[in-house]
Short mmCIF file of C-alpha atoms in Angstrom, two decimals:
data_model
loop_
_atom_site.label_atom_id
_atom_site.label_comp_id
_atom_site.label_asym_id
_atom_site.label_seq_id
_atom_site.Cartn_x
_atom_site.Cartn_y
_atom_site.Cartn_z
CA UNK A 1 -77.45 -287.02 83.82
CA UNK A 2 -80.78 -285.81 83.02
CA UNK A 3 -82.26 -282.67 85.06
CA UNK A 4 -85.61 -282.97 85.79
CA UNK A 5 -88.02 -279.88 86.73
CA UNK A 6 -87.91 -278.32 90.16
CA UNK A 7 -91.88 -278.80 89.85
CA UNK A 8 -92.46 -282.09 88.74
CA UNK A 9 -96.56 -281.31 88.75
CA UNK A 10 -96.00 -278.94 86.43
CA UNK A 11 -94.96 -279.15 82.52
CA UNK A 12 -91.89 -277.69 81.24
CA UNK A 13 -91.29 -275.27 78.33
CA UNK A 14 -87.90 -275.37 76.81
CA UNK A 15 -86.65 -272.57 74.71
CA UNK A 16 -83.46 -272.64 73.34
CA UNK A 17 -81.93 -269.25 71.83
CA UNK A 18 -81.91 -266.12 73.76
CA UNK A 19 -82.09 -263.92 70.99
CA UNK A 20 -85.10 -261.66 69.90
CA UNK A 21 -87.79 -264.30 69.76
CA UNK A 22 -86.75 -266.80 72.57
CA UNK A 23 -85.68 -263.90 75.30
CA UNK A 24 -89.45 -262.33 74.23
CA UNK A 25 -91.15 -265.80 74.93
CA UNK A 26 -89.38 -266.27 78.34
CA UNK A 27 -90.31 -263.01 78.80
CA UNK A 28 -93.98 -263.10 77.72
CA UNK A 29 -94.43 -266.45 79.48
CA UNK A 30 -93.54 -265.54 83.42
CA UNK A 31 -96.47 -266.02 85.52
CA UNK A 32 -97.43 -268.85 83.16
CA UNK A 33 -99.05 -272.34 84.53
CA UNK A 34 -95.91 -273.97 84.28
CA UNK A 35 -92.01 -274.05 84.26
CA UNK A 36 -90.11 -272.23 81.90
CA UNK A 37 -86.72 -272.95 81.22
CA UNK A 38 -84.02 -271.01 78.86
CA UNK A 39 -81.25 -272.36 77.01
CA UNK A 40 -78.22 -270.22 75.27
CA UNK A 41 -74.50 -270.76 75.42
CA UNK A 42 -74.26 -266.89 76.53
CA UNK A 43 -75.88 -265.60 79.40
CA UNK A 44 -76.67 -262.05 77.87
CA UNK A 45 -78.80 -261.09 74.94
CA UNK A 46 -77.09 -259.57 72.05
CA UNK A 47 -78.55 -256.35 70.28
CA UNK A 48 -77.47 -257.53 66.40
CA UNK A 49 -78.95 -254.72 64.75
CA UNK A 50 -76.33 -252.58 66.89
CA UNK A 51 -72.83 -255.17 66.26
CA UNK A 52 -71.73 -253.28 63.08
CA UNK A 53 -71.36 -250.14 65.57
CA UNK A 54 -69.52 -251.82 67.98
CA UNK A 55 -67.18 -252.76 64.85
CA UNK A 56 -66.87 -249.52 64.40
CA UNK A 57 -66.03 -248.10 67.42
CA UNK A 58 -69.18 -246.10 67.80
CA UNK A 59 -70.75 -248.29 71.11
CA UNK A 60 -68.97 -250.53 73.56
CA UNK A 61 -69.78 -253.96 73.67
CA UNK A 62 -71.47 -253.63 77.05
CA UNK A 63 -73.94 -251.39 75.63
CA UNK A 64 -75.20 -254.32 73.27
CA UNK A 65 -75.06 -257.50 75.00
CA UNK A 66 -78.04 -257.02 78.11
CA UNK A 67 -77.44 -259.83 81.18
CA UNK A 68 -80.40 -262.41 80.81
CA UNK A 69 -80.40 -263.08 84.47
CA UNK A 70 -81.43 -259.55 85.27
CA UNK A 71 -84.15 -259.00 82.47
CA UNK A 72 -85.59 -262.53 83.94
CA UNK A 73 -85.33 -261.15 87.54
CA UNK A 74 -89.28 -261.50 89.10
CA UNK A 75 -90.24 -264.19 86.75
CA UNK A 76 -90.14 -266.66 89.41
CA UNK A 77 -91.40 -269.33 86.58
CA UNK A 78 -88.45 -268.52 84.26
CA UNK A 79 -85.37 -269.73 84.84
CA UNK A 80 -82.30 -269.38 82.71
CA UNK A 81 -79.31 -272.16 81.73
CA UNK A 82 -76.31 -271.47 80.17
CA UNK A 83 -75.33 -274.49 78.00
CA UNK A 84 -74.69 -275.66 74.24
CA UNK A 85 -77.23 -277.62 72.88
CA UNK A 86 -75.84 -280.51 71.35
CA UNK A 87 -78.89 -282.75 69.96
CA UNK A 88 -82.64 -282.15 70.15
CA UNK A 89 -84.73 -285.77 70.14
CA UNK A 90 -88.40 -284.73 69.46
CA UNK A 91 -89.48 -288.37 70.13
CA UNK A 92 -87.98 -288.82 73.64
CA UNK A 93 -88.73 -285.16 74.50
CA UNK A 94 -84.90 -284.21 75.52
CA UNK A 95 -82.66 -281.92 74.89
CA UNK A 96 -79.11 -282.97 75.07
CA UNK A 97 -76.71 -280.49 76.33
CA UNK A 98 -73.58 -282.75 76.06
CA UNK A 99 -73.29 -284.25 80.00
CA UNK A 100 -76.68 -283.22 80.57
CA UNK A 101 -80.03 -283.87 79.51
CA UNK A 102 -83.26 -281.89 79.92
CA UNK A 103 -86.58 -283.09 79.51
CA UNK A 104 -89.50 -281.14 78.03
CA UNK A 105 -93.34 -281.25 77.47
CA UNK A 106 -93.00 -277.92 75.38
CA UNK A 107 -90.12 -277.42 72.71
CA UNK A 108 -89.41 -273.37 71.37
CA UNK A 109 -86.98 -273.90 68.84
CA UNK A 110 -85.21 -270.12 68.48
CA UNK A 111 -81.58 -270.96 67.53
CA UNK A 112 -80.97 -267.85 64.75
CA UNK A 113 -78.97 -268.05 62.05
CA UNK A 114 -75.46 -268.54 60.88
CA UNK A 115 -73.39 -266.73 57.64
CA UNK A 116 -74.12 -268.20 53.96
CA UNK A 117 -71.06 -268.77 51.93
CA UNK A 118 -73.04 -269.66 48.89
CA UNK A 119 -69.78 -272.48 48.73
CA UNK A 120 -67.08 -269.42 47.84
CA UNK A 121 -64.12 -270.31 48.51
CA UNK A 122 -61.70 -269.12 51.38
CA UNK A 123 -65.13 -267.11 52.95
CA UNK A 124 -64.92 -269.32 55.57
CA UNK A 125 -61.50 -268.97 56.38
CA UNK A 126 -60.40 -265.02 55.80
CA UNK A 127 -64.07 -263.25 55.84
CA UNK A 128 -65.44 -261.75 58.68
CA UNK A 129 -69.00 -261.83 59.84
CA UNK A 130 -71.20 -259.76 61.91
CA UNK A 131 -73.32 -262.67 63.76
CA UNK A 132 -71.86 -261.90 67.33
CA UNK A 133 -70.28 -259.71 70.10
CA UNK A 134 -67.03 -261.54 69.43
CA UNK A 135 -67.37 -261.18 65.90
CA UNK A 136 -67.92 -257.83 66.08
CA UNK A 137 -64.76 -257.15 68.33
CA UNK A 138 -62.67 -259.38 66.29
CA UNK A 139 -63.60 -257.15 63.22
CA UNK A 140 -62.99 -253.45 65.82
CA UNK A 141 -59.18 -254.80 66.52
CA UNK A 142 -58.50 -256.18 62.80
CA UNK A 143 -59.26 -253.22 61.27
CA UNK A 144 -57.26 -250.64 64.02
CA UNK A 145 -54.41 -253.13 63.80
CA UNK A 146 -54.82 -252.51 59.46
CA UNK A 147 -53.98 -249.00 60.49
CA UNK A 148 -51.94 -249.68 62.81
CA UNK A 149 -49.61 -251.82 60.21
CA UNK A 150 -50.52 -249.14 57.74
CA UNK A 151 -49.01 -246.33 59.28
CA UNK A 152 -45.85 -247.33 59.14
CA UNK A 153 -45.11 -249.61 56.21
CA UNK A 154 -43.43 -247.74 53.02
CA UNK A 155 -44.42 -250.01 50.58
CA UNK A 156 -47.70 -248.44 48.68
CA UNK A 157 -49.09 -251.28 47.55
CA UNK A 158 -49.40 -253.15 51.07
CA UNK A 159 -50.04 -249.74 52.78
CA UNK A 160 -53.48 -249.91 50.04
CA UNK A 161 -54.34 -253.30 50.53
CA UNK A 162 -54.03 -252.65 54.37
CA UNK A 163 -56.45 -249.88 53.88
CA UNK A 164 -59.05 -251.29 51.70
CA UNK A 165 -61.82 -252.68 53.32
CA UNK A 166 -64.34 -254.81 51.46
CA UNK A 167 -67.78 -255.41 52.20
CA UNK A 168 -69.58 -258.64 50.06
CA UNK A 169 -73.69 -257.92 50.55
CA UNK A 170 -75.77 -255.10 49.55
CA UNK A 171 -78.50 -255.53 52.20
CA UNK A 172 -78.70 -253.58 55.37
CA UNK A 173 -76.19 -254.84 57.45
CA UNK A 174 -73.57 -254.12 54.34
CA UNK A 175 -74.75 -251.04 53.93
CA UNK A 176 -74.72 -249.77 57.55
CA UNK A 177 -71.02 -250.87 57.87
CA UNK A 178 -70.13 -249.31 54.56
CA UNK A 179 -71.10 -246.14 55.91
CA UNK A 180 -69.94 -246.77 59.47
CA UNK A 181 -67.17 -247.45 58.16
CA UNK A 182 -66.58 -244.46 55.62
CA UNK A 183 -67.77 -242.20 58.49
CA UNK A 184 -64.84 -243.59 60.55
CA UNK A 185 -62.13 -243.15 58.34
CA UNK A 186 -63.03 -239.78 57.23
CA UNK A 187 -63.22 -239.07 61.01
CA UNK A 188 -61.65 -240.73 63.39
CA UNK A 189 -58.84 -242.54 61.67
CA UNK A 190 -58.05 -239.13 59.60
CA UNK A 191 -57.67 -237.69 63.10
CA UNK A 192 -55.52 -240.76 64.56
CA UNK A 193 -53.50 -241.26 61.83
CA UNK A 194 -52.90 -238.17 59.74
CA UNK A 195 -50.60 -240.15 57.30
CA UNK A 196 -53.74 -242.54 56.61
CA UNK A 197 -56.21 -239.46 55.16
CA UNK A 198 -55.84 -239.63 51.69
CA UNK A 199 -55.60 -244.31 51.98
CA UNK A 200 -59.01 -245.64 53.04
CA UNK A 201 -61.09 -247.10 50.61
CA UNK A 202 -64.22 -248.95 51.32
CA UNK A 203 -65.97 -251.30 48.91
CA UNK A 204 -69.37 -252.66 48.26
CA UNK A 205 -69.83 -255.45 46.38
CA UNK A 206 -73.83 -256.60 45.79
CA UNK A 207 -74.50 -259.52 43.38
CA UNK A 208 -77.99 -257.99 42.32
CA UNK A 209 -78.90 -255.05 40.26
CA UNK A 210 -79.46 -252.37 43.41
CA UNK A 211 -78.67 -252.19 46.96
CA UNK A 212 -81.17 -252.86 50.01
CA UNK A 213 -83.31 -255.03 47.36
CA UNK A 214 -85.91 -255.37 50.35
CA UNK A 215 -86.65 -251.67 49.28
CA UNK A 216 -88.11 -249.88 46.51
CA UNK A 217 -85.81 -248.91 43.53
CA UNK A 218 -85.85 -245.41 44.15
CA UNK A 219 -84.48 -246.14 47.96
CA UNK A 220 -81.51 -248.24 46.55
CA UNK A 221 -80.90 -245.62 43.87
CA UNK A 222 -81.05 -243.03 46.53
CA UNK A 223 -79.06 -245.22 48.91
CA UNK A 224 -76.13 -245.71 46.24
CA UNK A 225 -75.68 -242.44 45.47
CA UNK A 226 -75.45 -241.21 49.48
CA UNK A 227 -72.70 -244.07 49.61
CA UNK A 228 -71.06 -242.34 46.70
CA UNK A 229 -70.92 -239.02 48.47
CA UNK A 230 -69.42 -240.87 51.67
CA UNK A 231 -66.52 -242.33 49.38
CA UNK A 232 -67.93 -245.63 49.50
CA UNK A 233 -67.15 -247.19 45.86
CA UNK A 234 -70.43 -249.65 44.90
CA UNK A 235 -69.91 -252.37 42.59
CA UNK A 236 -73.10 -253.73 41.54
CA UNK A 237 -73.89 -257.28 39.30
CA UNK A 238 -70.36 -258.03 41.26
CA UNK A 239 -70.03 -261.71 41.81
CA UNK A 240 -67.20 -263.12 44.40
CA UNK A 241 -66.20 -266.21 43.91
CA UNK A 242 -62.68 -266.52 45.53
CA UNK A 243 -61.54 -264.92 49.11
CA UNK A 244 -58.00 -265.41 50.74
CA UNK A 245 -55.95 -263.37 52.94
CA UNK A 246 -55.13 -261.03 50.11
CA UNK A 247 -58.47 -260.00 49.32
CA UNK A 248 -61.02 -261.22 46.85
CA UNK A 249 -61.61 -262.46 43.08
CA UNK A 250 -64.70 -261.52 40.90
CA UNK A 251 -66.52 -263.46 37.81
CA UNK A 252 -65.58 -260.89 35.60
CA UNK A 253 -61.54 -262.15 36.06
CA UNK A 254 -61.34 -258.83 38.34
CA UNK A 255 -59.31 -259.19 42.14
CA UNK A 256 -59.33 -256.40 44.53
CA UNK A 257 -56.67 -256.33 47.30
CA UNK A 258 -58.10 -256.44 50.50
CA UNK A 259 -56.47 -256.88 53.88
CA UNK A 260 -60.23 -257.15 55.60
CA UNK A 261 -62.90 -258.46 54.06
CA UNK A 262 -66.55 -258.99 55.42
CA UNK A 263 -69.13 -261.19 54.57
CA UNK A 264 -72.75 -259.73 54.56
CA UNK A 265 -74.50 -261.94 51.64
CA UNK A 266 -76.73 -263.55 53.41
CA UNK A 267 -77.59 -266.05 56.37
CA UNK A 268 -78.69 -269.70 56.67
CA UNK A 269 -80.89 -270.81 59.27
CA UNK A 270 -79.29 -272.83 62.54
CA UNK A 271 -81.13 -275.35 63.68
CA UNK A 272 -79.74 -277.37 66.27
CA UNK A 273 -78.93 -281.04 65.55
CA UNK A 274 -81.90 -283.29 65.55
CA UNK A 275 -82.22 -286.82 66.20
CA UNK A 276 -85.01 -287.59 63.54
CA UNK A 277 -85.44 -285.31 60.49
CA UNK A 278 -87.63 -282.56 60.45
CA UNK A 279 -89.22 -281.07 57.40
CA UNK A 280 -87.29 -278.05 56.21
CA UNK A 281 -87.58 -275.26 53.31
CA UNK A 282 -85.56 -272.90 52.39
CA UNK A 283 -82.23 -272.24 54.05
CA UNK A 284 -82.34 -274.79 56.25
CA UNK A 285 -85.47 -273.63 57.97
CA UNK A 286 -87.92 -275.19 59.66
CA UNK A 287 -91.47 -275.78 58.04
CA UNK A 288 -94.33 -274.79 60.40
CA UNK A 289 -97.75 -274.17 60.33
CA UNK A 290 -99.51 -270.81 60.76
CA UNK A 291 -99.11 -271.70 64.14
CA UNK A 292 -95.51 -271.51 64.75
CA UNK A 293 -95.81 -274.58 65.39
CA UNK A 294 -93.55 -277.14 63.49
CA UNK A 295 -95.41 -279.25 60.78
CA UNK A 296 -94.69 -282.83 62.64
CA UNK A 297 -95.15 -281.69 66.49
CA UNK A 298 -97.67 -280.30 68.24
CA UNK A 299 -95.38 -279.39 71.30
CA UNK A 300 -92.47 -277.71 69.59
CA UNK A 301 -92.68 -274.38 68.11
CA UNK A 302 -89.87 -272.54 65.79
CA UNK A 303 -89.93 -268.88 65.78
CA UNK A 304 -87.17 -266.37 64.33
CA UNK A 305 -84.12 -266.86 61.74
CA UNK A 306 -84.65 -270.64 62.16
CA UNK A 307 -88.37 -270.98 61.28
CA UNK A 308 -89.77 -270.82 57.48
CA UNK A 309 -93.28 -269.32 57.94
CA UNK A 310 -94.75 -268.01 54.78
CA UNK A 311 -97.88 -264.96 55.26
CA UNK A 312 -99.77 -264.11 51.78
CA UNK A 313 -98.06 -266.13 49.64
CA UNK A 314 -94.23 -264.89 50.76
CA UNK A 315 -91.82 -266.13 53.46
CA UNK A 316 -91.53 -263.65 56.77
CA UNK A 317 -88.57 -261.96 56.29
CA UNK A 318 -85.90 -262.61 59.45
CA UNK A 319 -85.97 -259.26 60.93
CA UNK A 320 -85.94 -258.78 64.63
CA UNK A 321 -89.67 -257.34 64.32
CA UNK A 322 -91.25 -260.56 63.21
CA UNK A 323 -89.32 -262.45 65.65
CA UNK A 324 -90.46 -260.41 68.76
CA UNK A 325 -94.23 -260.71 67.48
CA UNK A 326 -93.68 -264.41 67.13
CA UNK A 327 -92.50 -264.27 70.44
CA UNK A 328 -95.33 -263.13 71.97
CA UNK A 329 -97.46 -265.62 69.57
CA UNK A 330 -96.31 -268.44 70.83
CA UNK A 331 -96.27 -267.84 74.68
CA UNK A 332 -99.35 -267.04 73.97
CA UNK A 333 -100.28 -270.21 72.56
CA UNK A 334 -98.31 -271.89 75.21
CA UNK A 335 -100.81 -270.61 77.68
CA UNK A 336 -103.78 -271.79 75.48
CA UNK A 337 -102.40 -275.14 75.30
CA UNK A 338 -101.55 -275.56 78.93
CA UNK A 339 -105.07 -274.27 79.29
CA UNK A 340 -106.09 -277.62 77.21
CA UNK A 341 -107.26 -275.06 74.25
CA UNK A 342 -106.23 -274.75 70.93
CA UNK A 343 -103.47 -272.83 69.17
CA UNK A 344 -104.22 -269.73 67.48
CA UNK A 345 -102.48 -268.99 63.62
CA UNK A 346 -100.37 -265.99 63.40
CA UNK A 347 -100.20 -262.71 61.71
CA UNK A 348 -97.23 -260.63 61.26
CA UNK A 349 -97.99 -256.71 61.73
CA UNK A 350 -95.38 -254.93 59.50
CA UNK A 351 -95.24 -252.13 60.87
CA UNK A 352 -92.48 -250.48 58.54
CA UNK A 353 -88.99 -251.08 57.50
CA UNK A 354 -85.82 -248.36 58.22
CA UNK A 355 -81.80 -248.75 57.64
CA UNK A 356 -79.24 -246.10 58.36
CA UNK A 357 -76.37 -245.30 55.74
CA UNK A 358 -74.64 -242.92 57.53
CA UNK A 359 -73.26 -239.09 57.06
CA UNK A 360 -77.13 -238.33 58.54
CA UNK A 361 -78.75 -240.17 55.90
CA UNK A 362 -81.39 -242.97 55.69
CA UNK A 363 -83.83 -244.47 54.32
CA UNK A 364 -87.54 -246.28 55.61
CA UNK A 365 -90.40 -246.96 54.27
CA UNK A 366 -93.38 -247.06 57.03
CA UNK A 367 -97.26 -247.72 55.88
CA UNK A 368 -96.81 -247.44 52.20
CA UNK A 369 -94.74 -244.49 52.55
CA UNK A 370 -91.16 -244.78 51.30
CA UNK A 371 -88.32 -241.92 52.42
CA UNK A 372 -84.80 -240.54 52.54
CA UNK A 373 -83.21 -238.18 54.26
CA UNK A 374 -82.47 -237.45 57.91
CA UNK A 375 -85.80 -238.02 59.10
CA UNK A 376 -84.85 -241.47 58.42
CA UNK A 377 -81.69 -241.64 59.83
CA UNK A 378 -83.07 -240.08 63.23
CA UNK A 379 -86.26 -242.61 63.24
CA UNK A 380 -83.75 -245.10 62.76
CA UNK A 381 -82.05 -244.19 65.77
CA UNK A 382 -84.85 -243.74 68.12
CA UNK A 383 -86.84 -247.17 67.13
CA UNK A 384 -83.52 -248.95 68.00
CA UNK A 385 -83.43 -246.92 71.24
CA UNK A 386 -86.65 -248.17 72.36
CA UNK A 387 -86.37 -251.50 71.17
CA UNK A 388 -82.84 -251.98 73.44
CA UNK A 389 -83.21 -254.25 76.49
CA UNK A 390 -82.68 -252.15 79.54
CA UNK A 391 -83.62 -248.17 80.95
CA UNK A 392 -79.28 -247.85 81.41
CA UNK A 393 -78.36 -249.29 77.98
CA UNK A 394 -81.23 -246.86 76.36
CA UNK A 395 -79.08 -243.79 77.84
CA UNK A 396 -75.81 -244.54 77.42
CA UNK A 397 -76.38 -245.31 73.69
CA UNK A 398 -78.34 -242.22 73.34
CA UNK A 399 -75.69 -240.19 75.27
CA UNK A 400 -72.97 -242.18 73.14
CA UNK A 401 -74.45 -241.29 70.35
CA UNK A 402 -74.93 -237.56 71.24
CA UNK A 403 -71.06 -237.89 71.61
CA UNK A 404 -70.22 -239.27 68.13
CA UNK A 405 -72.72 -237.51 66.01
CA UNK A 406 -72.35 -233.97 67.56
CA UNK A 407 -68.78 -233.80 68.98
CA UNK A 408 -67.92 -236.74 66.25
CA UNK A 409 -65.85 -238.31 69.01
CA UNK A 410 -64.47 -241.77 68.75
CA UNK A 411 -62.25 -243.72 71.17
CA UNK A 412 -59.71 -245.94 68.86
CA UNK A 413 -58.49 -248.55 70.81
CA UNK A 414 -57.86 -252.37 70.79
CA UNK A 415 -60.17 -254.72 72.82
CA UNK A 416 -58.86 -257.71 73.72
CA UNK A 417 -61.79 -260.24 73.58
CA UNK A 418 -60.43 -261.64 76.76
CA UNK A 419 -61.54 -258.67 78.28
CA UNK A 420 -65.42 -260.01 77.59
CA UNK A 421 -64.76 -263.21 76.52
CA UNK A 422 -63.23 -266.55 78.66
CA UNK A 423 -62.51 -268.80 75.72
#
């Protein structure tokens, strides 16, 4: 069955993704001279720079994932569709949901990304990932049930294994959870299970030469050593290239027992199937002009994880930032072409880069200027405040965070992800 607009004498723009870029172009399109449709298979938007917290028992889920419906309340030109893509056809102009399909005159292609495996073996099957809210609570009850288990075994050896947790990725997400997670069992877990303190071992395992490589040297150097003093044990130049259920293998011929391990290596674009090739760099992701738009269409734009766009000579690294600027740049250009004008190129603002390690340390690096040290760490926390969807979410993570990082309070208990979650 195909849907066809409410307004037939107006065109339709399609986005599909309601992540950072394509919830900031539904957004940044209401009022707009024509109908605005978007497309996700969840009706809330998640807050992925926050997931590794909710892994960690620091936030509820709630607190992340913001109800589309009611930031799109008002926009009486946006409307919102909860659905799973199954095919885009660029020629036809449709996107087919399965039993449905939707016709467009505008395409906003805004589909993230998905994990990279880099072809390891047994990632796919025993690693976790940190992509989504049910990720993220599938990781929460794993590791309490690890304790759990722990607890009361008397064998040493599986009692270790159960309490070694092993991160793969040296970038910022790895390196939050590394110290989310040291934090937690020096804290919580210690507190919980007093026959745990002296068992929890967390592991960091980057491939390259220093960790948060999108920072300077000194940073990583800086960030390695605050690791150390959290108990987090860094292995760098550490190649995996086995994981199963008991943990994972290394090129050198070394193993280390893990019951959990997560994979934070890297991400791949995900682009949803198309019916006729598109041109594609890097990672799967799509080639566009300065635009946004994509190299072959005029209609369909690609912004976020999904979209290659390159600015002085170097791809645009995915980071929430650029996505919410190319957001904005291409309802913008939406309006121009409705308005029978021409497209306008776009230029990323980088306005500064900050990551959180834990134990009240940090590090950023903001105009030039490159720092450690809890100024960091509280920046950190405040530009993630203001970015969050939401005046109620703002102030129960801030007063959830007064909680933790004052009181150091943390509730350790089992979601089921039925409790969010239908299927």
């Amino acid at each position: 069955m195909t849907i066809r607009s409410p307004s037939p004498q107006r065109d339709r723009i399609v986005i599909i993704g309601a992540g950072f870029g394509g919830f900031q172009a539904a957004q940044s399109l209401a009022g707009a001279a024509a109908e605005v449709l978007l497309i996700d298979r969840n009706n809330y938007h998640t807050f992925v720079p926050l997931l590794y917290q909710v892994a960690t028992a620091q936030l509820e889920p709630s607190l992340v994932a913001y109800p589309v419906r009611t930031k799109l309340r008002g926009m009486h030109n946006v409307r919102f569709l909860q659905a799973e893509v199954k095919r885009v056809d660029f020629h036809h102009k449709l996107v087919d949901l399965g039993d449905n399909l939707i016709p467009y005159d505008y395409l906003v292609v805004a589909t993230g990304a998905t994990f990279h495996d880099y072809g390891v073996p047994g990632v796919a099957e025993h690693a976790f990932t940190l992509k989504s809210l049910r990720d993220a609570l599938r990781l929460r009850n794993h590791v309490l049930q690890c304790c759990e288990q722990a607890a009361f075994t008397s064998d040493d050896q599986e009692r270790q294994r159960l309490m070694t947790f092993a991160i793969v990725g040296g970038g910022a997400t790895g390196v939050e959870l590394a110290g989310a997670l040291a934090e937690w069992l020096r804290g919580a877990v210690r507190r919980d299970f007093p026959e745990l303190t002296n068992w929890g071992r967390v592991v960091l395992l980057q491939s390259g030469s220093s960790l948060l490589p999108e920072f300077s040297q000194r940073l990583g150097n800086y960030t390695h050593r605050h690791l150390g003093r959290l108990g987090v044990q860094v292995h760098l130049n550490a190649k995996v290239t086995a994981c199963s259920d008991q943990g994972i293998e290394l090129s050198d011929g070394d193993a280390i027992a893990a019951a959990t391990v997560v994979w934070a290596a890297g991400v791949t674009a995900n682009p949803p199937t198309l019916a006729q090739p598109s041109h594609q760099k890097a990672k799967g992701k799509l080639a566009l002009r300065e635009t946004l738009q994509l190299v072959e269409h005029d209609n369909v734009y690609a912004i976020g994880d999904v979209a290659y766009f390159e600015q002085s000579g170097e791809a645009l690294a995915g980071v929430a930032p650029a996505a919410l600027q190319q957001g904005v740049a291409v309802a913008r250009n939406l309006r121009r072409q409705l308005a029978s004008e021409s497209p306008r190129p776009f230029r990323y603002l980088n306005k500064g880069r900050l990551a959180i390690i834990g134990g009240y340390g940090g590090v950023g690096s903001v105009l030039g200027i490159n720092f450690g040290g809890w100024l960091a760490w509280l920046m950190w926390l405040l530009v993630h405040v203001v970015y969050l969807p939401g005046y109620r979410s703002r102030l129960l993570v801030l007063l959830t965070w007064v909680q933790n990082y004052i009181m150091g309070d943390r509730a350790l208990r089992q979601l089921s992800a039925q409790t969010y979650f239908k299927s």
